[in-house]
Amino acid sequence: GLALFLSRRLTKWMIRPVERAARALDHDEESGATYDELTPFVSHIRAQDQQINDQKATLEQERETLGIITNSMREGLLLISKDKNVVSINPSAIHMLTGRKADVYEFQGHNYLIVNRTREMHECVTAALEGNSRDAVFSMYGKIYHVYASPMIRLAEVQGVVVIVLDETQQRLAERSRREFSANVSHELKTAVTSISGYAEMMESGMVSSMDDIRTFSGSIHKEALRLIALIEDIIRLSRIEESPRQADEMESVDLNELCAAVLESLDPVAKKAKVCLHLDGSVPPISGAEAMLSEMVYNLCENAIKYNRPDGDVWVTLTDDDGEIELKVKDTGIGIPEESQVRVFERFYRVDKSRSKQIGGTGLGLSIVKHVVEYHLGRVELDSTLGVGTEIRVWLPK
Ligand code: ADP
């Protein structure tokens, strides 16, 4: 019994310094090792401990950097494990694929189908899990998305899938509008050239003999040719505005009072012919803008106000200085625009009454040019019209 008691006391006494040394390791204190034999172990463990702590800090920092990058990415990023569960998803991917803002934890560890159930997404992920990269385009929540899924391969085995989602709405819509534009341009050009060719052919074959008929036919050819020229000029203008990126150094000081007066003066003969009276009111300080484009814009607005007016009608051009902005208002007493067409008149080649517009030399590009010039100047445009009463178009431009 005594031996047992003594051996326990002795063991405790011998172990205590080792325990103290172990505690000291945790608390970064001096080793306190009473046994010199332990010192090499203690310093080795301490060095390893330090190394582990350093590596932990580096990993933490890397994780944080990666988190910042993925959180601020405009592209959606989704990592899926080989058992089809979400490993990681960034806020952009949540927003694009679910159409709402939600917390990452709502999806982490769950099957990827709770994020998105579209067929395209499913096909891409399935192909990637089989080791093949796949991409697809699909529309959702009014946007067009391009999804790329690639397998994550380690040790010749698929460990999961990386999915990148890009919002290509703007790009695809621009492509579509470019395609539509080319189709419309070809159609418009072909129509004009076909009628010119038709009239010329009839004259060539001797079907038109009297002097009066010749005059009528050549008048029609002339009119169509003028329309063709106007159309080509508008197309060139429109593509020039569209292609020139906004350049701050190309902006000059523009006096809109002078500019409007000059435009109205140049349109005076047209207005007289149409029996329309032109008025200019108000005065504004100079703004920073591209003069040629602004002149084009005012010209198109005033020309429309005259063209689509009634005999003895009026056109008022009013300039107002409106706290940081300039308001340009062109108001007429013309035929007005039906409500259903009001949102469409700024589209290229859209005309309310195609035959009337053609007859008076319209190309359907005038208001489209106006819209582009306004956007180029970071302004906005609004239209107010009542059928049979008149139209008012207001443009706001930042000073
Ligand atoms: P267009 O060359 O045919 O005038 P625009 O793009 O300038 O083409 O205008 C598009 C259409 O909008 C016109 O065809 C016309 O039907 C309508 N419109 C434009 N301005 C007016 C206006 N002030 N009053 C009535 N209709 C207008």
Short mmCIF file of C-alpha atoms and ligand atoms in Angstrom, two decimals:
data_model
loop_
_atom_site.label_atom_id
_atom_site.label_comp_id
_atom_site.label_asym_id
_atom_site.label_seq_id
_atom_site.Cartn_x
_atom_site.Cartn_y
_atom_site.Cartn_z
CA GLY A 1 0.00 0.00 0.00
CA LEU A 2 2.79 2.37 0.90
CA ALA A 3 4.63 1.52 -2.33
CA LEU A 4 1.46 2.22 -4.32
CA PHE A 5 0.94 5.54 -2.55
CA LEU A 6 4.54 6.60 -3.00
CA SER A 7 4.70 5.55 -6.65
CA ARG A 8 1.56 7.58 -7.44
CA ARG A 9 2.92 10.68 -5.70
CA LEU A 10 6.24 10.20 -7.44
CA THR A 11 4.63 9.77 -10.86
CA LYS A 12 2.51 12.92 -10.35
CA TRP A 13 5.56 14.85 -9.27
CA MET A 14 7.52 13.67 -12.27
CA ILE A 15 4.68 14.32 -14.76
CA ARG A 16 3.79 17.81 -13.45
CA PRO A 17 6.62 19.66 -15.22
CA VAL A 18 5.69 17.89 -18.50
CA GLU A 19 2.07 19.00 -18.11
CA ARG A 20 3.21 22.53 -17.29
CA ALA A 21 5.37 22.54 -20.38
CA ALA A 22 2.41 21.39 -22.50
CA ARG A 23 0.20 24.19 -21.08
CA ALA A 24 2.92 26.69 -21.67
CA LEU A 25 2.92 25.66 -25.36
CA ASP A 26 -0.73 26.64 -25.68
CA HIS A 27 -0.29 29.94 -23.93
CA ASP A 28 2.86 30.99 -25.66
CA GLU A 29 4.68 31.31 -22.31
CA GLU A 30 8.22 30.32 -21.55
CA SER A 31 8.47 26.53 -21.78
CA GLY A 32 9.05 26.20 -18.03
CA ALA A 33 10.50 22.75 -18.69
CA THR A 34 12.36 21.54 -15.66
CA TYR A 35 13.79 18.71 -17.70
CA ASP A 36 16.55 19.81 -20.01
CA GLU A 37 15.86 16.67 -22.06
CA LEU A 38 12.45 18.08 -23.01
CA THR A 39 13.74 21.42 -24.33
CA PRO A 40 14.51 20.19 -27.92
CA PHE A 41 10.98 18.69 -28.16
CA VAL A 42 9.39 21.83 -26.80
CA SER A 43 11.26 24.10 -29.24
CA HIS A 44 10.48 21.75 -32.14
CA ILE A 45 6.80 21.70 -31.28
CA ARG A 46 6.82 25.48 -30.84
CA ALA A 47 8.42 25.95 -34.29
CA GLN A 48 5.81 23.63 -35.84
CA ASP A 49 3.06 25.44 -33.99
CA GLN A 50 4.28 28.76 -35.34
CA GLN A 51 4.45 27.32 -38.85
CA ILE A 52 0.88 26.01 -38.60
CA ASN A 53 -0.33 29.40 -37.34
CA ASP A 54 1.41 31.20 -40.21
CA GLN A 55 -0.08 28.83 -42.76
CA LYS A 56 -3.52 29.27 -41.19
CA ALA A 57 -3.20 33.05 -41.45
CA THR A 58 -2.08 32.82 -45.10
CA LEU A 59 -4.97 30.48 -45.92
CA GLU A 60 -7.41 32.78 -44.13
CA GLN A 61 -6.09 35.76 -46.10
CA GLU A 62 -6.32 33.86 -49.38
CA ARG A 63 -9.87 32.80 -48.55
CA GLU A 64 -10.78 36.38 -47.76
CA THR A 65 -9.26 37.64 -51.03
CA LEU A 66 -11.08 34.94 -52.97
CA GLY A 67 -14.30 35.89 -51.16
CA ILE A 68 -13.87 39.55 -52.07
CA ILE A 69 -13.20 38.64 -55.71
CA THR A 70 -16.15 36.28 -56.08
CA ASN A 71 -18.51 38.59 -54.18
CA SER A 72 -17.70 41.58 -56.35
CA MET A 73 -17.71 39.65 -59.66
CA ARG A 74 -20.37 40.70 -62.15
CA GLU A 75 -20.30 37.16 -63.53
CA GLY A 76 -22.09 34.43 -61.64
CA LEU A 77 -19.91 31.68 -60.16
CA LEU A 78 -21.26 28.38 -58.89
CA LEU A 79 -19.28 25.37 -57.66
CA ILE A 80 -21.06 22.04 -57.58
CA SER A 81 -19.73 18.87 -55.94
CA LYS A 82 -19.76 15.51 -57.72
CA ASP A 83 -22.88 14.54 -55.76
CA LYS A 84 -24.59 17.61 -57.28
CA ASN A 85 -24.65 19.77 -54.17
CA VAL A 86 -23.81 23.47 -54.10
CA VAL A 87 -20.32 23.97 -52.65
CA SER A 88 -20.12 27.69 -53.24
CA ILE A 89 -22.21 30.34 -54.99
CA ASN A 90 -21.54 34.06 -55.35
CA PRO A 91 -24.19 36.83 -55.03
CA SER A 92 -24.27 37.47 -58.82
CA ALA A 93 -25.05 33.80 -59.51
CA ILE A 94 -27.81 33.86 -56.87
CA HIS A 95 -29.32 36.98 -58.41
CA MET A 96 -29.09 35.72 -62.01
CA LEU A 97 -30.17 32.14 -61.46
CA THR A 98 -32.88 32.66 -58.86
CA GLY A 99 -34.06 36.13 -59.86
CA ARG A 100 -33.81 37.39 -56.26
CA LYS A 101 -31.31 38.35 -53.61
CA ALA A 102 -30.76 35.63 -51.01
CA ASP A 103 -28.20 34.40 -48.54
CA VAL A 104 -25.50 31.98 -49.70
CA TYR A 105 -26.34 29.60 -46.83
CA GLU A 106 -29.79 29.03 -48.31
CA PHE A 107 -28.15 27.06 -51.11
CA GLN A 108 -24.86 25.72 -49.76
CA GLY A 109 -24.98 21.95 -49.28
CA HIS A 110 -28.29 21.61 -51.17
CA ASN A 111 -28.86 20.09 -54.59
CA TYR A 112 -28.04 22.62 -57.33
CA LEU A 113 -31.57 22.28 -58.74
CA ILE A 114 -32.86 24.54 -55.96
CA VAL A 115 -30.79 27.32 -57.53
CA ASN A 116 -31.97 26.81 -61.07
CA ARG A 117 -34.13 24.23 -62.80
CA THR A 118 -33.82 25.21 -66.47
CA ARG A 119 -33.20 22.43 -68.95
CA GLU A 120 -30.11 24.17 -70.36
CA MET A 121 -28.50 24.48 -66.95
CA HIS A 122 -29.27 20.83 -66.15
CA GLU A 123 -27.77 19.64 -69.47
CA CYS A 124 -24.60 21.69 -68.95
CA VAL A 125 -24.05 20.39 -65.40
CA THR A 126 -24.76 16.78 -66.43
CA ALA A 127 -22.28 17.01 -69.32
CA ALA A 128 -19.64 18.55 -67.05
CA LEU A 129 -20.13 15.79 -64.45
CA GLU A 130 -19.40 13.33 -67.26
CA GLY A 131 -16.16 15.18 -67.94
CA ASN A 132 -17.22 17.39 -70.88
CA SER A 133 -17.33 21.18 -70.89
CA ARG A 134 -20.63 22.54 -72.17
CA ASP A 135 -22.21 25.97 -72.63
CA ALA A 136 -25.75 27.13 -73.36
CA VAL A 137 -27.79 30.30 -73.74
CA PHE A 138 -31.18 30.73 -72.14
CA SER A 139 -33.65 33.49 -71.26
CA MET A 140 -34.97 33.99 -67.77
CA TYR A 141 -36.63 36.85 -65.89
CA GLY A 142 -36.41 38.99 -69.05
CA LYS A 143 -32.63 38.53 -69.38
CA ILE A 144 -30.46 36.44 -71.65
CA TYR A 145 -27.82 34.35 -69.86
CA HIS A 146 -24.86 32.37 -71.19
CA VAL A 147 -23.83 29.47 -68.93
CA TYR A 148 -20.46 27.71 -69.14
CA ALA A 149 -20.02 24.48 -67.15
CA SER A 150 -16.60 22.81 -66.86
CA PRO A 151 -15.57 19.70 -64.93
CA MET A 152 -13.10 20.05 -62.04
CA ILE A 153 -10.78 17.09 -62.59
CA ARG A 154 -8.29 15.77 -60.01
CA LEU A 155 -6.42 12.48 -60.19
CA ALA A 156 -8.22 11.69 -63.46
CA GLU A 157 -11.59 11.89 -61.74
CA VAL A 158 -14.35 14.51 -61.89
CA GLN A 159 -14.54 16.11 -58.44
CA GLY A 160 -17.21 18.64 -59.27
CA VAL A 161 -18.33 21.33 -61.71
CA VAL A 162 -17.52 25.03 -62.10
CA VAL A 163 -20.37 27.04 -63.58
CA ILE A 164 -19.87 30.59 -64.87
CA VAL A 165 -22.95 32.64 -65.80
CA LEU A 166 -22.72 35.77 -67.99
CA ASP A 167 -25.49 38.30 -68.56
CA GLU A 168 -25.47 38.81 -72.35
CA THR A 169 -28.80 40.65 -72.60
CA GLN A 170 -27.41 43.96 -73.90
CA GLN A 171 -25.06 42.28 -76.33
CA ARG A 172 -27.70 39.97 -77.79
CA LEU A 173 -30.33 42.73 -78.04
CA ALA A 174 -27.80 44.98 -79.79
CA GLU A 175 -27.02 42.15 -82.20
CA ARG A 176 -30.70 41.62 -82.89
CA SER A 177 -31.36 45.31 -83.44
CA ARG A 178 -28.33 45.46 -85.78
CA ARG A 179 -29.71 42.51 -87.77
CA GLU A 180 -33.17 44.10 -87.92
CA PHE A 181 -31.61 47.40 -88.96
CA SER A 182 -29.73 45.78 -91.86
CA ALA A 183 -32.89 43.99 -92.98
CA ASN A 184 -34.90 47.24 -92.80
CA VAL A 185 -32.24 49.25 -94.62
CA SER A 186 -32.06 46.70 -97.43
CA HIS A 187 -35.83 46.70 -97.71
CA GLU A 188 -36.11 50.50 -97.77
CA LEU A 189 -33.31 50.88 -100.32
CA LYS A 190 -34.70 48.14 -102.52
CA THR A 191 -38.20 49.68 -102.54
CA ALA A 192 -36.88 53.06 -103.71
CA VAL A 193 -34.55 51.60 -106.35
CA THR A 194 -37.27 49.24 -107.64
CA SER A 195 -39.68 52.09 -108.28
CA ILE A 196 -36.95 54.20 -109.94
CA SER A 197 -36.06 51.24 -112.13
CA GLY A 198 -39.75 50.63 -112.93
CA TYR A 199 -40.38 54.21 -114.08
CA ALA A 200 -37.14 54.24 -116.13
CA GLU A 201 -37.99 50.93 -117.76
CA MET A 202 -41.41 52.19 -118.84
CA MET A 203 -39.83 55.29 -120.36
CA GLU A 204 -37.15 53.20 -122.06
CA SER A 205 -39.69 50.86 -123.66
CA GLY A 206 -41.51 53.82 -125.21
CA MET A 207 -44.67 53.37 -123.15
CA VAL A 208 -44.48 56.99 -122.13
CA SER A 209 -44.77 59.19 -125.17
CA SER A 210 -46.47 62.47 -124.34
CA MET A 211 -44.43 65.31 -122.91
CA ASP A 212 -46.74 65.48 -119.87
CA ASP A 213 -46.25 61.79 -119.05
CA ILE A 214 -42.50 62.13 -119.42
CA ARG A 215 -42.60 65.04 -116.98
CA THR A 216 -44.72 63.07 -114.50
CA PHE A 217 -42.51 59.99 -114.71
CA SER A 218 -39.23 61.85 -114.45
CA GLY A 219 -40.74 63.81 -111.52
CA SER A 220 -41.47 60.52 -109.78
CA ILE A 221 -37.96 59.27 -110.48
CA HIS A 222 -36.56 62.51 -109.07
CA LYS A 223 -38.72 62.23 -105.93
CA GLU A 224 -37.68 58.63 -105.30
CA ALA A 225 -34.02 59.51 -105.88
CA LEU A 226 -34.30 62.37 -103.34
CA ARG A 227 -35.88 59.98 -100.85
CA LEU A 228 -33.04 57.56 -101.47
CA ILE A 229 -30.47 60.29 -100.82
CA ALA A 230 -32.28 61.38 -97.64
CA LEU A 231 -32.41 57.77 -96.47
CA ILE A 232 -28.71 57.16 -97.12
CA GLU A 233 -27.79 60.43 -95.40
CA ASP A 234 -29.87 59.47 -92.33
CA ILE A 235 -28.31 56.00 -92.21
CA ILE A 236 -24.82 57.50 -92.38
CA ARG A 237 -25.70 60.01 -89.63
CA LEU A 238 -27.22 57.38 -87.40
CA SER A 239 -24.29 55.00 -87.71
CA ARG A 240 -21.85 57.87 -87.14
CA ILE A 241 -23.59 58.82 -83.88
CA GLU A 242 -23.86 55.20 -82.80
CA GLU A 243 -20.27 54.37 -83.55
CA SER A 244 -18.70 57.45 -81.98
CA PRO A 245 -18.15 56.79 -78.32
CA ARG A 246 -18.87 59.74 -76.06
CA GLN A 247 -15.68 61.77 -75.81
CA ALA A 248 -15.42 64.49 -73.22
CA ASP A 249 -12.76 66.37 -75.20
CA GLU A 250 -15.07 66.59 -78.23
CA MET A 251 -17.61 68.54 -76.23
CA GLU A 252 -17.73 72.24 -76.93
CA SER A 253 -19.68 75.15 -75.55
CA VAL A 254 -22.95 75.30 -77.49
CA ASP A 255 -25.33 78.25 -77.50
CA LEU A 256 -28.74 76.60 -77.93
CA ASN A 257 -30.47 79.98 -78.44
CA GLU A 258 -28.40 80.64 -81.56
CA LEU A 259 -28.58 77.02 -82.67
CA CYS A 260 -32.41 76.92 -82.49
CA ALA A 261 -32.71 80.28 -84.25
CA ALA A 262 -30.47 79.03 -87.08
CA VAL A 263 -32.43 75.78 -87.44
CA LEU A 264 -35.76 77.64 -87.57
CA GLU A 265 -34.37 80.03 -90.16
CA SER A 266 -33.24 77.16 -92.37
CA LEU A 267 -36.69 75.55 -92.04
CA ASP A 268 -38.52 78.79 -92.78
CA PRO A 269 -39.14 78.02 -96.50
CA VAL A 270 -40.51 74.56 -95.59
CA ALA A 271 -42.76 76.10 -92.92
CA LYS A 272 -44.01 78.79 -95.34
CA LYS A 273 -44.81 76.13 -97.91
CA ALA A 274 -46.76 74.14 -95.29
CA LYS A 275 -48.39 77.36 -94.01
CA VAL A 276 -47.04 76.76 -90.52
CA CYS A 277 -45.91 79.55 -88.21
CA LEU A 278 -42.65 79.07 -86.23
CA HIS A 279 -42.01 80.59 -82.76
CA LEU A 280 -38.92 80.59 -80.55
CA ASP A 281 -39.15 81.47 -76.83
CA GLY A 282 -36.91 81.51 -73.79
CA SER A 283 -33.19 81.80 -73.33
CA VAL A 284 -30.63 79.46 -71.77
CA PRO A 285 -26.93 79.63 -70.87
CA PRO A 286 -24.47 77.69 -73.07
CA ILE A 287 -24.19 73.94 -72.50
CA SER A 288 -21.37 71.51 -73.13
CA GLY A 289 -22.21 69.34 -76.17
CA ALA A 290 -21.50 68.31 -79.74
CA GLU A 291 -22.90 71.17 -81.84
CA ALA A 292 -23.45 69.30 -85.11
CA MET A 293 -25.38 66.52 -83.34
CA LEU A 294 -27.51 68.96 -81.33
CA SER A 295 -28.32 70.91 -84.48
CA GLU A 296 -29.37 67.67 -86.17
CA MET A 297 -31.59 66.84 -83.20
CA VAL A 298 -33.35 70.23 -83.15
CA TYR A 299 -33.72 70.10 -86.94
CA ASN A 300 -35.39 66.68 -86.87
CA LEU A 301 -37.79 67.70 -84.08
CA CYS A 302 -38.79 70.95 -85.80
CA GLU A 303 -39.00 69.34 -89.24
CA ASN A 304 -41.42 66.72 -87.87
CA ALA A 305 -43.44 69.42 -86.10
CA ILE A 306 -43.87 71.16 -89.48
CA LYS A 307 -44.32 67.99 -91.57
CA TYR A 308 -47.00 66.49 -89.36
CA ASN A 309 -48.82 69.81 -88.80
CA ARG A 310 -51.98 71.22 -90.36
CA PRO A 311 -52.27 74.30 -92.58
CA ASP A 312 -52.23 77.50 -90.45
CA GLY A 313 -50.76 75.50 -87.59
CA ASP A 314 -48.01 76.57 -85.19
CA VAL A 315 -44.70 75.25 -83.92
CA TRP A 316 -43.31 76.55 -80.62
CA VAL A 317 -39.72 75.93 -79.66
CA THR A 318 -39.13 76.81 -76.00
CA LEU A 319 -35.85 76.82 -74.10
CA THR A 320 -35.89 76.76 -70.28
CA ASP A 321 -33.06 76.83 -67.78
CA ASP A 322 -34.08 74.15 -65.29
CA ASP A 323 -31.70 73.82 -62.34
CA GLY A 324 -28.65 72.01 -63.70
CA GLU A 325 -30.48 71.01 -66.85
CA ILE A 326 -31.72 72.67 -70.01
CA GLU A 327 -35.19 71.88 -71.25
CA LEU A 328 -35.90 72.09 -74.98
CA LYS A 329 -39.56 71.78 -75.88
CA VAL A 330 -40.92 71.45 -79.40
CA LYS A 331 -44.70 71.71 -79.51
CA ASP A 332 -46.96 71.58 -82.52
CA THR A 333 -50.64 71.80 -83.42
CA GLY A 334 -50.44 68.84 -85.79
CA ILE A 335 -52.07 65.49 -86.35
CA GLY A 336 -50.76 63.94 -83.12
CA ILE A 337 -49.54 60.39 -82.54
CA PRO A 338 -51.88 57.56 -81.49
CA GLU A 339 -51.21 56.34 -77.95
CA GLU A 340 -50.14 52.82 -79.00
CA SER A 341 -47.49 54.28 -81.33
CA GLN A 342 -46.04 56.78 -78.85
CA VAL A 343 -43.52 54.35 -77.36
CA ARG A 344 -42.48 53.11 -80.79
CA VAL A 345 -41.81 56.31 -82.75
CA PHE A 346 -38.21 56.42 -81.48
CA GLU A 347 -37.52 53.01 -83.07
CA ARG A 348 -35.68 52.94 -86.35
CA PHE A 349 -37.95 52.94 -89.40
CA TYR A 350 -41.12 53.08 -87.30
CA ARG A 351 -43.71 55.29 -88.95
CA VAL A 352 -47.29 55.74 -87.81
CA ASP A 353 -48.62 56.22 -91.30
CA LYS A 354 -46.09 54.72 -93.66
CA SER A 355 -47.59 56.05 -96.88
CA ARG A 356 -48.08 59.58 -95.52
CA SER A 357 -44.57 59.68 -94.08
CA LYS A 358 -43.13 58.41 -97.38
CA GLN A 359 -45.16 60.91 -99.34
CA ILE A 360 -43.75 63.82 -97.37
CA GLY A 361 -40.22 62.49 -97.55
CA GLY A 362 -39.91 60.74 -94.17
CA THR A 363 -37.31 58.03 -93.67
CA GLY A 364 -38.47 56.80 -90.26
CA LEU A 365 -35.02 57.54 -88.82
CA GLY A 366 -35.49 61.14 -87.61
CA LEU A 367 -36.63 60.42 -84.05
CA SER A 368 -34.20 57.52 -83.78
CA ILE A 369 -31.39 60.02 -84.43
CA VAL A 370 -32.94 62.36 -81.82
CA LYS A 371 -32.92 59.56 -79.23
CA HIS A 372 -29.28 58.73 -79.94
CA VAL A 373 -28.17 62.36 -79.74
CA VAL A 374 -29.97 62.74 -76.39
CA GLU A 375 -28.34 59.57 -75.04
CA TYR A 376 -24.95 60.74 -76.30
CA HIS A 377 -25.41 63.89 -74.19
CA LEU A 378 -26.60 61.87 -71.17
CA GLY A 379 -30.00 63.55 -71.38
CA ARG A 380 -33.56 62.23 -71.59
CA VAL A 381 -36.51 62.69 -73.90
CA GLU A 382 -40.26 62.53 -73.31
CA LEU A 383 -43.19 62.65 -75.67
CA ASP A 384 -46.72 63.87 -75.06
CA SER A 385 -49.25 63.73 -77.85
CA THR A 386 -52.99 63.87 -78.43
CA LEU A 387 -54.43 62.67 -81.69
CA GLY A 388 -55.78 65.56 -83.74
CA VAL A 389 -54.56 68.16 -81.21
CA GLY A 390 -50.78 68.13 -81.36
CA THR A 391 -47.50 66.75 -80.13
CA GLU A 392 -45.01 68.00 -77.57
CA ILE A 393 -41.51 66.57 -77.33
CA ARG A 394 -39.37 67.60 -74.36
CA VAL A 395 -35.64 67.04 -74.20
CA TRP A 396 -33.57 67.59 -71.04
CA LEU A 397 -29.84 68.00 -71.41
CA PRO A 398 -27.36 68.35 -68.55
CA LYS A 399 -25.57 71.68 -68.67
P1 ADP B 1 -40.05 60.26 -90.38
O1 ADP B 1 -38.81 60.44 -91.17
O2 ADP B 1 -41.00 59.29 -90.99
O3 ADP B 1 -40.67 61.55 -89.96
P2 ADP B 1 -39.32 59.99 -87.59
O4 ADP B 1 -38.46 58.98 -86.93
O5 ADP B 1 -38.88 61.40 -87.54
O6 ADP B 1 -39.53 59.49 -89.06
O7 ADP B 1 -40.74 59.88 -86.96
C1 ADP B 1 -41.35 58.60 -86.84
C2 ADP B 1 -42.85 58.72 -86.98
O8 ADP B 1 -43.38 59.39 -85.85
C3 ADP B 1 -43.29 59.52 -88.18
O9 ADP B 1 -43.39 58.74 -89.32
C4 ADP B 1 -44.64 60.07 -87.74
O10 ADP B 1 -45.63 59.10 -88.00
C5 ADP B 1 -44.48 60.20 -86.24
N1 ADP B 1 -44.19 61.60 -85.81
C6 ADP B 1 -42.97 62.11 -85.50
N2 ADP B 1 -43.08 63.40 -85.11
C7 ADP B 1 -44.37 63.70 -85.14
C8 ADP B 1 -45.12 64.88 -84.85
N3 ADP B 1 -44.54 66.01 -84.42
N4 ADP B 1 -46.47 64.82 -84.99
C9 ADP B 1 -47.07 63.68 -85.40
N5 ADP B 1 -46.43 62.56 -85.70
C10 ADP B 1 -45.09 62.55 -85.58
#
